[in-house]
Structures are given as C-alpha cells and as structure tokens.
Coordinates of C-alpha atoms in Angstrom, one line a residue:
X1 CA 25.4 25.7 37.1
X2 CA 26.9 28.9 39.2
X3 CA 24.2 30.4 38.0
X4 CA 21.6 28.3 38.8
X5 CA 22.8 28.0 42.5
X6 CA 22.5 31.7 42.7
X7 CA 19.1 31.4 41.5
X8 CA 18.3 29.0 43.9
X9 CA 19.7 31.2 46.9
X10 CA 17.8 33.9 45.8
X11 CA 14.6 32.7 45.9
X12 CA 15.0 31.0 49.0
X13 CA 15.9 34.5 50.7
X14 CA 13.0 36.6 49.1
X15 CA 10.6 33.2 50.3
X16 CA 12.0 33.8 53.9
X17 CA 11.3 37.9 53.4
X18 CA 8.0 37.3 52.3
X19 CA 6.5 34.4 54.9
X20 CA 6.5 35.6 58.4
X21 CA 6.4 32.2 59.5
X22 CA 9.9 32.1 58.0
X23 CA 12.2 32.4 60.9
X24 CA 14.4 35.5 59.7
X25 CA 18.0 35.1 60.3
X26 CA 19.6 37.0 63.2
X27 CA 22.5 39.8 63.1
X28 CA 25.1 37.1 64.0
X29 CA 24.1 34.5 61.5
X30 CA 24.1 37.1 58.6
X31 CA 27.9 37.5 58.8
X32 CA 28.5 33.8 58.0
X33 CA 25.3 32.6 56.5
X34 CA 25.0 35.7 53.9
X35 CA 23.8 35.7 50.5
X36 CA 27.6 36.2 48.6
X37 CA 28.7 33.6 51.4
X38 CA 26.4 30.9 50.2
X39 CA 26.9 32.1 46.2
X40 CA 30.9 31.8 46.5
X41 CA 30.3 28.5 48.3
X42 CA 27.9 27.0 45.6
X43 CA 30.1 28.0 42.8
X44 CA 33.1 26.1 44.3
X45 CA 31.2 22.9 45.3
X46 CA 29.7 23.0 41.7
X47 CA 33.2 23.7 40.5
X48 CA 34.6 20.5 43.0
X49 CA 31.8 18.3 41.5
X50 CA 32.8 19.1 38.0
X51 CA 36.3 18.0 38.4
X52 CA 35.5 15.0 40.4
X53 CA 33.4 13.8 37.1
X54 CA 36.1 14.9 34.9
X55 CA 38.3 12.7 36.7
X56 CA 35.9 9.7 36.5
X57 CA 35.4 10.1 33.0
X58 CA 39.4 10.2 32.1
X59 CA 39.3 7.3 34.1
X60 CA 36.6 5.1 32.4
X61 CA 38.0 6.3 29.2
X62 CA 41.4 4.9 30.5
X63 CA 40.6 2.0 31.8
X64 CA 39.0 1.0 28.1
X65 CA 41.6 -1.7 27.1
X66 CA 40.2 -3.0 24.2
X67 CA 38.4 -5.7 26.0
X68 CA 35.3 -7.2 24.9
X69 CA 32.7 -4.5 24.4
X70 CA 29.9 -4.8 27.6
X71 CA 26.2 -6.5 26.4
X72 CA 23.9 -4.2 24.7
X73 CA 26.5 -1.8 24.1
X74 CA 27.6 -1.2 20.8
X75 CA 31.8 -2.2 19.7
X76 CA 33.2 1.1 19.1
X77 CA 34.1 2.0 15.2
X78 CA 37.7 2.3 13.8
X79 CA 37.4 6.0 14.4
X80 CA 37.1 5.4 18.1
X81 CA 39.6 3.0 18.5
X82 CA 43.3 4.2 19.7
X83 CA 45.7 4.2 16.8
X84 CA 48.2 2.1 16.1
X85 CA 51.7 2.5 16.4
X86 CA 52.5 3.4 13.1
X87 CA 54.7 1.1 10.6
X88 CA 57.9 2.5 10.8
X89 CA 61.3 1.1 11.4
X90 CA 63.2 2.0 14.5
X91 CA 65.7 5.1 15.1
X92 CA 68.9 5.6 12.8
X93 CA 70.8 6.9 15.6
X94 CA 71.7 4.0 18.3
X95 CA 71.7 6.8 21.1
X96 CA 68.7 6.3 23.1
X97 CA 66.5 2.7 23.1
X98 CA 63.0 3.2 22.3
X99 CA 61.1 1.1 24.9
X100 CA 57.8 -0.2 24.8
X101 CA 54.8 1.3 27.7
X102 CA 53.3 -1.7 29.6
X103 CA 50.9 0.7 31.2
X104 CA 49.3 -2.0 33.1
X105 CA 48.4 -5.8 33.0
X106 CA 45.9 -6.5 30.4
X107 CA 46.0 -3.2 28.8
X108 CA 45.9 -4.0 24.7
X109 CA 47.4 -1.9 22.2
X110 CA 47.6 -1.6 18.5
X111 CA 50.6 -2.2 16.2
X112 CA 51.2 -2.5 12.7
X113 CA 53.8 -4.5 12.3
X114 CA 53.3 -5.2 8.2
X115 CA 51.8 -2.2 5.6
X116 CA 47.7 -2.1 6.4
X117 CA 47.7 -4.7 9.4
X118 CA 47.1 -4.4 12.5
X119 CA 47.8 -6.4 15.3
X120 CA 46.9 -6.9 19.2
X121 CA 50.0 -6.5 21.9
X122 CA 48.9 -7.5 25.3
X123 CA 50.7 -6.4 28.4
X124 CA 51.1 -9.9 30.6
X125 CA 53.0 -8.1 33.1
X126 CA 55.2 -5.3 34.0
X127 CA 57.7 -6.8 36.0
X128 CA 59.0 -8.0 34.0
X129 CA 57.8 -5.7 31.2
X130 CA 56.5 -8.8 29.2
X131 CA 53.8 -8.9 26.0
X132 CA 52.0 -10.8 24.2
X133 CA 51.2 -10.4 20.4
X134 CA 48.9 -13.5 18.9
X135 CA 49.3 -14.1 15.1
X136 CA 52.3 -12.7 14.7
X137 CA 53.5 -15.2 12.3
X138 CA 50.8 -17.1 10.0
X139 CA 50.6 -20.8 9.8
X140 CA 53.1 -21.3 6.7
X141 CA 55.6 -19.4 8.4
X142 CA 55.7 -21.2 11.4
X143 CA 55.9 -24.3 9.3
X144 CA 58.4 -22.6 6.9
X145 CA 60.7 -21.8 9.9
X146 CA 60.3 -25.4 11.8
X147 CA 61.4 -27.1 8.1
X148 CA 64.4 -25.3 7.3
X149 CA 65.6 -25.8 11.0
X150 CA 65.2 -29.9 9.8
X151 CA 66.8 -29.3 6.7
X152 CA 70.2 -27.9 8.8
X153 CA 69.7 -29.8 11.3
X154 CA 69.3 -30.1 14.9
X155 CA 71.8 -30.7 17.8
X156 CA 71.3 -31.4 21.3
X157 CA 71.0 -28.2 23.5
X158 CA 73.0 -29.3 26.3
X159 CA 75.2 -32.5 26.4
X160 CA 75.8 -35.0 29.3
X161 CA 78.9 -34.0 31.7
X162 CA 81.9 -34.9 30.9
X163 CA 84.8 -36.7 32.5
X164 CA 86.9 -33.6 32.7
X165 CA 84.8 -31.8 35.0
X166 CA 86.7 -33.2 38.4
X167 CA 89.9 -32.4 36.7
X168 CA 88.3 -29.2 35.5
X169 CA 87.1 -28.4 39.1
X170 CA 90.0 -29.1 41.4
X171 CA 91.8 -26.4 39.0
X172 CA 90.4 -23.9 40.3
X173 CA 92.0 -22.3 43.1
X174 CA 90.1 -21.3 46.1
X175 CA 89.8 -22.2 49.7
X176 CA 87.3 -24.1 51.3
X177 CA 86.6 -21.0 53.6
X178 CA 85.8 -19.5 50.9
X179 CA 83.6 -21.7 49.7
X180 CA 81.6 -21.9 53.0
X181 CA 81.7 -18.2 52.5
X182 CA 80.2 -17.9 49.4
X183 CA 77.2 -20.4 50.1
X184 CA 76.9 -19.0 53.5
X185 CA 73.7 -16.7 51.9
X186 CA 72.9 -14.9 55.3
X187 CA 76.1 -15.3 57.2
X188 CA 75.1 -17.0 60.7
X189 CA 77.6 -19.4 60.2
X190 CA 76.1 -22.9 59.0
X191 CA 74.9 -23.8 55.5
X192 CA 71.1 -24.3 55.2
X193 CA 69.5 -26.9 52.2
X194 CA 68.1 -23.7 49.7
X195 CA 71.7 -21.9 50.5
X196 CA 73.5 -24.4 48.9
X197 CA 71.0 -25.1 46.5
X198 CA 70.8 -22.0 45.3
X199 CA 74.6 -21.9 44.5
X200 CA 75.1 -25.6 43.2
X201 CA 71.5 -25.9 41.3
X202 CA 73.3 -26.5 38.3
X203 CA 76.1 -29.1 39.5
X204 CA 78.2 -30.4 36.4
X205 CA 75.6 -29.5 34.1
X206 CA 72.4 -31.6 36.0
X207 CA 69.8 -29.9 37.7
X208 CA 70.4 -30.3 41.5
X209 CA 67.1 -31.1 43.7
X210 CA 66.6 -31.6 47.1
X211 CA 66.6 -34.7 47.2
X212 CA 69.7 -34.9 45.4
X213 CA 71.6 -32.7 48.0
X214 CA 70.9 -34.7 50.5
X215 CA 71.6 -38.3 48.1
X216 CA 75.3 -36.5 48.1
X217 CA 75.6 -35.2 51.8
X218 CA 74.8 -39.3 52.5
X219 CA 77.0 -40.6 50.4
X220 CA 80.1 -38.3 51.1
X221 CA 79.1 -38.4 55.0
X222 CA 78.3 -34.7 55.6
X223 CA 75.4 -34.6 57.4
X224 CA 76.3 -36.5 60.4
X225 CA 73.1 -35.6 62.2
X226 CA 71.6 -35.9 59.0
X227 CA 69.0 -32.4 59.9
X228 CA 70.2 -30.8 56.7
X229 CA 72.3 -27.7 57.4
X230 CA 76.3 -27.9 57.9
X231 CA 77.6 -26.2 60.3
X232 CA 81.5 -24.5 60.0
X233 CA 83.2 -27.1 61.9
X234 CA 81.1 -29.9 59.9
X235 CA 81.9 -28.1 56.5
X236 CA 85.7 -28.3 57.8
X237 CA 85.4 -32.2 57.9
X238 CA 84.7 -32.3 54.2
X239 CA 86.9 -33.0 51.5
X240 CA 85.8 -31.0 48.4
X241 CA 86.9 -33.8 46.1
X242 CA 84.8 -36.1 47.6
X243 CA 82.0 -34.4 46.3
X244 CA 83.4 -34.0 42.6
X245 CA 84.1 -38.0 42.9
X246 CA 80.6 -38.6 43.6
X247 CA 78.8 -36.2 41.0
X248 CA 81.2 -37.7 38.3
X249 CA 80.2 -41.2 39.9
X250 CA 76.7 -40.3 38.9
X251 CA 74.7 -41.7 35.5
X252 CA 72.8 -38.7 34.2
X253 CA 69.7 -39.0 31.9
X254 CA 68.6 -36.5 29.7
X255 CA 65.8 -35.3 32.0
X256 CA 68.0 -34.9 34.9
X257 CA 70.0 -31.7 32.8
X258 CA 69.1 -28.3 33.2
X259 CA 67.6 -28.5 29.8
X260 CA 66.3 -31.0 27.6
X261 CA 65.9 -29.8 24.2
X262 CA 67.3 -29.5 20.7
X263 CA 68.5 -26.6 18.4
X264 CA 69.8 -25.0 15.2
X265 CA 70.2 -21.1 14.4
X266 CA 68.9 -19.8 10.7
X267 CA 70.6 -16.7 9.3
X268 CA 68.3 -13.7 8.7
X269 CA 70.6 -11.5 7.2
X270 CA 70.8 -10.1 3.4
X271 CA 70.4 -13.6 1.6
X272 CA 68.5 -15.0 3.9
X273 CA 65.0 -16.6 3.2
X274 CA 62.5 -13.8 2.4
X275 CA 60.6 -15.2 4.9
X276 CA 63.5 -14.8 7.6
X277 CA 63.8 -11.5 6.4
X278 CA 60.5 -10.3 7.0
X279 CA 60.2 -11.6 10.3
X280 CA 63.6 -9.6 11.0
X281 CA 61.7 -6.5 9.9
X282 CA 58.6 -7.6 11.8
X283 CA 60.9 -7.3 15.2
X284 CA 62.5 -3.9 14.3
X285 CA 58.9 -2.4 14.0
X286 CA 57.8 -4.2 16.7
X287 CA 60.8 -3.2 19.7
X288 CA 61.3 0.6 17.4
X289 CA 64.9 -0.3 17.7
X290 CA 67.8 0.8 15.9
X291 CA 67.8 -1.5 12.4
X292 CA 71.4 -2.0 12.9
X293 CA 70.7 -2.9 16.4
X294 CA 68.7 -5.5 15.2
X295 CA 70.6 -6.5 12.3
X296 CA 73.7 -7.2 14.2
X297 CA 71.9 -9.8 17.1
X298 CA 72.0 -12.9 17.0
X299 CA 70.9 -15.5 14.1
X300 CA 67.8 -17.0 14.9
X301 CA 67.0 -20.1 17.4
X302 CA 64.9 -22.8 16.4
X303 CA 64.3 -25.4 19.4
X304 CA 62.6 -28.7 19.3
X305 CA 61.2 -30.3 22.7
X306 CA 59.8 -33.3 22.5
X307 CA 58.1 -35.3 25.4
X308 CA 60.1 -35.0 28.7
X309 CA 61.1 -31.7 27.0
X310 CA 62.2 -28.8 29.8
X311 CA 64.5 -26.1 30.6
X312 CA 64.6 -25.1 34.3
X313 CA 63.3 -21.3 34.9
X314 CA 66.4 -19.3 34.2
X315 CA 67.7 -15.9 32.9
X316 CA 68.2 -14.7 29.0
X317 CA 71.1 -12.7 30.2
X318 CA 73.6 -11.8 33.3
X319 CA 73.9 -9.1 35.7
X320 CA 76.1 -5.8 34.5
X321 CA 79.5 -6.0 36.8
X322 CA 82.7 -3.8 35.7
X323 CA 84.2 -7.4 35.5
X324 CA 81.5 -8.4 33.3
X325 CA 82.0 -8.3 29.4
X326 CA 79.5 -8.9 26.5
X327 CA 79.7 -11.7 23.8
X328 CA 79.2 -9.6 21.2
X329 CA 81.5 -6.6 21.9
X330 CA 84.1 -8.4 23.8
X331 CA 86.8 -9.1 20.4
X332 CA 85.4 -6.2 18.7
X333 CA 86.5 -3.8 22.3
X334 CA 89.8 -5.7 22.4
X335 CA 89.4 -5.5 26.3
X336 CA 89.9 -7.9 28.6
X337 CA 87.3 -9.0 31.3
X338 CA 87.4 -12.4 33.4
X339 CA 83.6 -13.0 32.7
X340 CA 81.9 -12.4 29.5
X341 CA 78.0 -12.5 29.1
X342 CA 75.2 -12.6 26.2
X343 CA 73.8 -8.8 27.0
X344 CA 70.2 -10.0 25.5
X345 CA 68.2 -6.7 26.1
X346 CA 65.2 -8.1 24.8
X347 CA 63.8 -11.6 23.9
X348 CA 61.5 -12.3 21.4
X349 CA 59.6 -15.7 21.5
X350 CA 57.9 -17.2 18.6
X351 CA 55.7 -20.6 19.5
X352 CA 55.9 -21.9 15.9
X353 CA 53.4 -25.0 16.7
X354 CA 50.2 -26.3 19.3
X355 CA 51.4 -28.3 22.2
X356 CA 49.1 -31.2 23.1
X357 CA 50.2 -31.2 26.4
X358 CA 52.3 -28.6 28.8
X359 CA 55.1 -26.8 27.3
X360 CA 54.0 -23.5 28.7
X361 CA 56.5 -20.6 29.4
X362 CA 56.6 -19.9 32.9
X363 CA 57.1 -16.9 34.6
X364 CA 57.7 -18.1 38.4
X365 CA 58.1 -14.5 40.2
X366 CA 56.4 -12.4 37.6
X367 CA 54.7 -9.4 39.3
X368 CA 56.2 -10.3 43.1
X369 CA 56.1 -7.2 44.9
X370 CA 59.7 -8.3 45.8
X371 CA 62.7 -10.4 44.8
X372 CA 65.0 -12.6 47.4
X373 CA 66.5 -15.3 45.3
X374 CA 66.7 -17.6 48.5
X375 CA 62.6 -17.2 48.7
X376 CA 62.5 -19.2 45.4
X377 CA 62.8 -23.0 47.6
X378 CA 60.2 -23.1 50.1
X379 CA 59.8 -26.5 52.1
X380 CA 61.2 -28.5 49.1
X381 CA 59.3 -26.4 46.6
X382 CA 61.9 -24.8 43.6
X383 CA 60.1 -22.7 41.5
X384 CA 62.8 -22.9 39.4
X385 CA 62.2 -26.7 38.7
X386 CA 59.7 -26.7 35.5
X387 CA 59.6 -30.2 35.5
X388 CA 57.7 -30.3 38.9
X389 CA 56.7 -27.2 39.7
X390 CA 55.9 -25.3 36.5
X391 CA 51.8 -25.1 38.4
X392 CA 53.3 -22.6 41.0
X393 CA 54.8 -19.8 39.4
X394 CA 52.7 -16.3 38.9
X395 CA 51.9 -16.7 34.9
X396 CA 52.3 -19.0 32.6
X397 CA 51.9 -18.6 28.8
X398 CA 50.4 -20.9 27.2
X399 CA 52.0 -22.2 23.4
X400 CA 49.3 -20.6 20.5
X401 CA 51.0 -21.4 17.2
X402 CA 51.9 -17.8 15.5
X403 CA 52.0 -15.9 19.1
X404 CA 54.9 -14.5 20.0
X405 CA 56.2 -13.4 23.4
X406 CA 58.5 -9.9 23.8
X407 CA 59.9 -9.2 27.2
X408 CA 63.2 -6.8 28.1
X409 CA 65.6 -8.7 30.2
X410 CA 67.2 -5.5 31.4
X411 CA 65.7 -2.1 33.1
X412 CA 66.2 1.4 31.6
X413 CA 69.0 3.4 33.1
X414 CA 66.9 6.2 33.5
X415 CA 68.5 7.9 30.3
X416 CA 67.4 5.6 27.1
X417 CA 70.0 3.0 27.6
X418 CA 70.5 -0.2 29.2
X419 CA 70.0 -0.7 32.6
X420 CA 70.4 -3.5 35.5
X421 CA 69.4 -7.0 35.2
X422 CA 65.5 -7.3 35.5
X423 CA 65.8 -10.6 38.2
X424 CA 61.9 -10.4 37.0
X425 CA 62.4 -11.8 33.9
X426 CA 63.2 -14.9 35.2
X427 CA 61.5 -18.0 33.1
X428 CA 61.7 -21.5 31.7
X429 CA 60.1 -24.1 29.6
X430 CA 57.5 -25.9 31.2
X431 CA 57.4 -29.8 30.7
X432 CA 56.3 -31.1 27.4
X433 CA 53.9 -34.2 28.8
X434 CA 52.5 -34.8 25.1
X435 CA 53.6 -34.3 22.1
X436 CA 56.4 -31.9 20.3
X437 CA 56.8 -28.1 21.0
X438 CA 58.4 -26.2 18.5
X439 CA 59.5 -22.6 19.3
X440 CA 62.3 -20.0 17.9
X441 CA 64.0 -17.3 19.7
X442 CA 65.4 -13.9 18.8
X443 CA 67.7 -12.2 20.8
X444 CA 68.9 -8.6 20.4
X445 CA 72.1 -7.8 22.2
X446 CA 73.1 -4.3 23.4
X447 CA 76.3 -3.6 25.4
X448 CA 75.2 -1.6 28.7
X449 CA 78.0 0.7 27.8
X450 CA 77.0 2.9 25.0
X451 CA 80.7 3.6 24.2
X452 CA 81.6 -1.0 22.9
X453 CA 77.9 -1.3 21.5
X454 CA 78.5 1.9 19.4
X455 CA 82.0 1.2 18.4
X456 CA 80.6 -2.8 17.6
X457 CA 78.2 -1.2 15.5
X458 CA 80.7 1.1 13.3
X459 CA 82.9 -2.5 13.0
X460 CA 79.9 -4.0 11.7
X461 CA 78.5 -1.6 9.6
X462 CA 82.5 -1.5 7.9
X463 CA 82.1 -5.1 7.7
X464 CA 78.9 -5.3 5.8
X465 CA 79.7 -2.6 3.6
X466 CA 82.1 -4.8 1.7
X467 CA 82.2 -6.1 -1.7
X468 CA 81.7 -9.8 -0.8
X469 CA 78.4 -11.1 -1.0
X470 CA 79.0 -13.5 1.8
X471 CA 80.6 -10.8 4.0
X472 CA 77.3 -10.2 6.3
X473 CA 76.5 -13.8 6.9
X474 CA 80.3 -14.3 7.5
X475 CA 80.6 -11.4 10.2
X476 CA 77.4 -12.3 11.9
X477 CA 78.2 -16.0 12.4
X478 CA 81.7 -15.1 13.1
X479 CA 80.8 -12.7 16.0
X480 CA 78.1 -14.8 17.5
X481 CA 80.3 -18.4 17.5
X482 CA 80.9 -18.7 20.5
X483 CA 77.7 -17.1 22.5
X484 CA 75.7 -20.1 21.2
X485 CA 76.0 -21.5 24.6
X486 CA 72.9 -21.5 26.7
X487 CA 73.5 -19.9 30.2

C-alpha cells in the first residue's frame, strides 16, 4: 500500500510538470509540500489505517461469544470454535486457587466437565463473578438426588423462636449507648427506620419489615411523635426489655422467618452413591480446585420449598475479621476466636426440578456500580425481602431442572488466595407461588489464611488415610456438625 501511495504521488507531480495549466508549486511550498514529505506521510497514514482495522478485527473476533450465529451466515465448524477447558482435575498443590475469567456478561465458554462432553458456562455477571452452566446434571440425576434426600429425610431449615431468646438476650452485656451507637449508621445522632432495620432485620429469628418496626415502636411507646426516627433523648426513654417482651409476645408463622424451607445433607465421599460421586468430580473440574479442597467441604444440601417457600436475600459466608474464625478449621487450629464463620469460597447451585411458579434466585445488587448496605430500603422498598420484592433486584435466575449456578462469595487477594467478602454476592430464594422447588447446594470452604486451611488439610488427609472404611464419612460429618446452621 506504501507503495502504491508513492505511485500515486508520483504521477501527480510529473502531471503538474507536464500541463502548464498546472499551477507549479512555489519555492516556499516545496519545503513542506515535497515529494519525500508527502511519501513518509502516506506510508504512516496507511500504516495508522492498518492498525485501526487490526484493532476492529481483534475486536469482532472478541466480541464472538458463542451467540446465535447472524441470518445468512453460516455457524462456525468445531475447528472454529474456542476450545474447551480441558477435563482435568484441579491442582495437587492447595497453594494458589485457580479462579474462573468472567470476561464479561454474556460471554459463553466451553467446558468439559465429563470425558468427550462439552458443556456451555455463561457469565451472568461479574460482580459478583457468577455463571451459569445448563444441563449440568441429566434428568435421573436430579431425580436420583431429590429421592435419596426423601429416603433420609427432611427437617425444617429454620425453627420458630424460642422462649429463651429474652433470657438469652438480656445476657448479654452492653449498654444502651452502645446500642444507639451501633444502629446509629451515619452518626447525626437519631436512629432513622432502614438504620435500625438494617441491624434488627432478622429479630429472634423473623424477618423484620417496616411495618413491623413501627407495629413495635407503637406498642412499646417509642415513637412518641410517631415520624419514624428516634432521636438520643427518645432512645434514653426506652427500656430494652420492653422490646424483647414484645417480640417474644409475638405468634410467628412460618412465612414470617427469614427462611422457609426444608433440608437434608447426602455424603459424597468414598462410599457414597456413584452418582454423588460423579457430581463431586463434576465440581472439581468445573472450579480447577484443589481435589482435596473439594473433598473436604461440606456434604451436600438438598432443600425442599414448597408454596410460600423463601429465604430473604442473604450472604453464603461472613466478612474476614482477625476476630473471625472458620467452621471448618476452627477445632482443627485449636485457636480461639469469639466469632466463627462458614468461609464458603464458592457456591455451587444445582436446581434439581421446574418450578411452576417463582422460585427464582435473585441477585438484588448484582452489577451495582457501588455498594452502601443502607441503599438496600428505599421508601419502604427492602431488596432484601424476596417475598415482596424479589421483581426489583438486578438479575434473577430463573429454576431450569439440571442448571446449575457457580458464583465465588469471596474476591482474590491479589496473590491466588482468598480475598474479602464479595458484598456482591448477595442473594436469596425468590417466593415459590406454585408448586415445589427442589434445589441442592455445594459449598467449598477455604480458610482465608493459607497457614489453618493448609494445616486442616494435612489433618484430613491423616484422617482419611486410615484403615477404617467409615473413617472419611466419619471425619467429614464430624467436622462439618456444627456449620449446618444457615447464616
């Protein structure tokens, strides 16, 4: 193309020598307007055009998610396509975290989860880093799965409140300064609706509303003015126990809890159905983890929801304090923390049936380009409230029997281990308005420091190693016991 344009110079200049009419070009223009000036200048326009179509082209081949090919243009072959991520299990060496690339919403990749099959993961969104990967289990699995949760059998996910909880309450030791304090969200000194909301959403186990606040600031006489906020000198009035009297005054229904749901866990360990087995496997290629990582999580969850079903959007897993210790590692690190937490790094969602109606996984703040936890109640609207509100959150996934649904509740840490929360991966359980939904859960747990999840993984690995049979379904029970407590 240089060549060309040099070409094309040339014969404009001996055109201009050989027609008088030609206006010849004075001394002064020469200097700038020469022949070399206008070659070097045509080489590096051609040159700037060249890239610029370069670029477009790397872009359009980009963009090429494996969507639906355009009309009248031919699907491209096998040989086109991207390849898949190949069947392999997940690093030996529990170091660094393999972690999935979202690269953007929509974008589709290939991954062969079982020998000579592919299958479709779909990015839903990146914040959190969430996928989508239909047929992931067949039909008899998911059938397999919901009948062997029967055959155990089910118990309820959350019970009613109990009468201790206003002995249980006035133990603990803090001032009601320090109260105000603490619901105080933005300090200015009085105590709007969402503050307290925020802070007391989950009461004695029932999911606090609006409505509800104010049903309790009536009845205990804290409102006087009745506009809603509380003021210092107003919140000084208040006896704490009244309101304990009146929540444990209250007659709760199922769908006033949190959640309303039942469950069971299924072993998937050496012994285990085949079936539970291969679904194991199925997640270690899936997340490239560690096997052992894997391995060592929690048992699978099996949950039933049945009309009136919920669970109120909520987090997998808690925030990473020094004061903060996981389930999992917590005996096995023989340290001592005031709080303990489940450290789910990533959950992965099997729907194991088709809802008639609602039951879809909502995402309320997925995508936000920011995060304020008070923003979540606006004029009486929770997004947190899946039982009313469920229509308003940024994406909801709707139940396909066979789909499952992988999203990392934690970031990176920049160096192949686990990060801070991701407040992102907030979600719940839509309402169930007809019929039964039917989904299971698998959790894998990581300790944000390397040093307990490595040292929990040498326990376990001891542990299994032994000569009783019964040894690996003993130690993962065992170590799991008490985490099977929803947050």
């Amino acid at each position: 193309m240089a060549a060309a344009a040099g070409a094309a110079v040339a014969a404009a200049t001996a055109a201009q020598d050989e027609d008088p009419l030609l206006p010849g070009p004075s001394i002064g223009r020469r200097a700038v307007c020469s022949r070399p000036y206008f070659v070097v200048l045509m080489v590096f326009a051609h040159l700037y055009v060249l890239n610029v179509l370069g670029l477009l082209l790397f872009v359009h081949i980009s963009s090429d998610d494996g969507g639906e090919p355009e009309l009248g243009k031919e699907a491209p072959g096998p040989a086109q396509d991207p390849p898949a991520l190949p069947f392999s299990p997940g690093s030996s060496t529990p170091h660094v975290l393999p972690r999935l690339e979202g690269i953007k919403v929509g974008h589709k990749q290939k991954v062969e989860l079982l020998p000579n099959k592919i299958h479709f993961m779909k990015t839903l969104s990146l914040k959190p880093l969430l996928f989508e990967i239909p047929d992931f289990l067949n039909e008899d699995e998911c059938k397999l799965i919901i009948h062997l949760a029967q055959l155990k059998g089910l118990q309820k996910s959350q019970i009613l409140p109990t009468e201790d909880y206003e002995e249980a309450m006035e133990m603990i030791d803090i001032s009601q300064m320090d109260i105000f304090n603490l619901l105080d969200h933005n300090q200015d000194g009085q105590l709007q609706l969402k503050e307290v909301l925020t802070h007391t959403r989950l009461g004695n186990g029932r999911w606090m509303t609006p409505e509800s606040i104010r049903e309790m600031y009536a009845a205990v006489k804290a409102d006087p003015d009745g506009n809603g906020v509380l003021s210092l000198e107003e919140f000084k009035q208040l006896n704490i126990r009244d309101f304990h009297k009146y929540m444990g005054s209250q007659k709760v229904k199922m769908s006033d809890l949190v959640r309303n749901s039942q469950h069971t866990w299924l072993y998937q360990g050496e012994g285990a159905h085949q079936v539970m087995r291969s679904i194991q496997q199925r997640v270690i290629h899936l997340t490239r983890l560690p096997p052992e990582i894997v391995e060592h999580s929690e048992p699978l969850q099996v949950v039933r929801y049945d009309q009136g079903g919920h669970y109120h959007a909520h987090m997998d897993s808690g925030p990473v304090f020094p004061e903060t210790a996981c389930s999992h590692t917590k005996l096995i690190a023989n340290e001592s923390a005031p709080f303990e937490t489940s450290c789910r790094y990533v959950t992965v969602l099997f729907y194991l049936n088709n809802v008639t109606g609602g039951g879809e996984t909502t995402f309320p703040i997925a995508d936000n380009r920011t995060y304020e936890e008070l923003s979540l109640i606006q004029n009486d609207v929770d997004l947190r409230d899946t039982r009313k509100h469920c229509d308003k959150g940024n994406l909801r996934v709707k139940p396909l029997q066979g789909t499952a649904v992988l999203w990392y509740n934690y970031l990176s840490d920049g160096e192949g281990w686990v990060g801070e929360l991701d407040e992102y991966s907030l979600h719940g359980g839509c309402l169930v308005t007809e019929g039964t939904k039917w989904i299971a859960n698998n959790w894998i747990n990581v300790d944000p420091n390397k040093r307990r999840q490595l040292q929990f993984q040498e326990e376990m690995a001891r542990y299994t190693n032994g000569e009783d049979e019964d040894q690996s379904e003993w130690t993962v029970d065992k170590s799991y016991s008490h985490v099977h407590v929803e947050l």
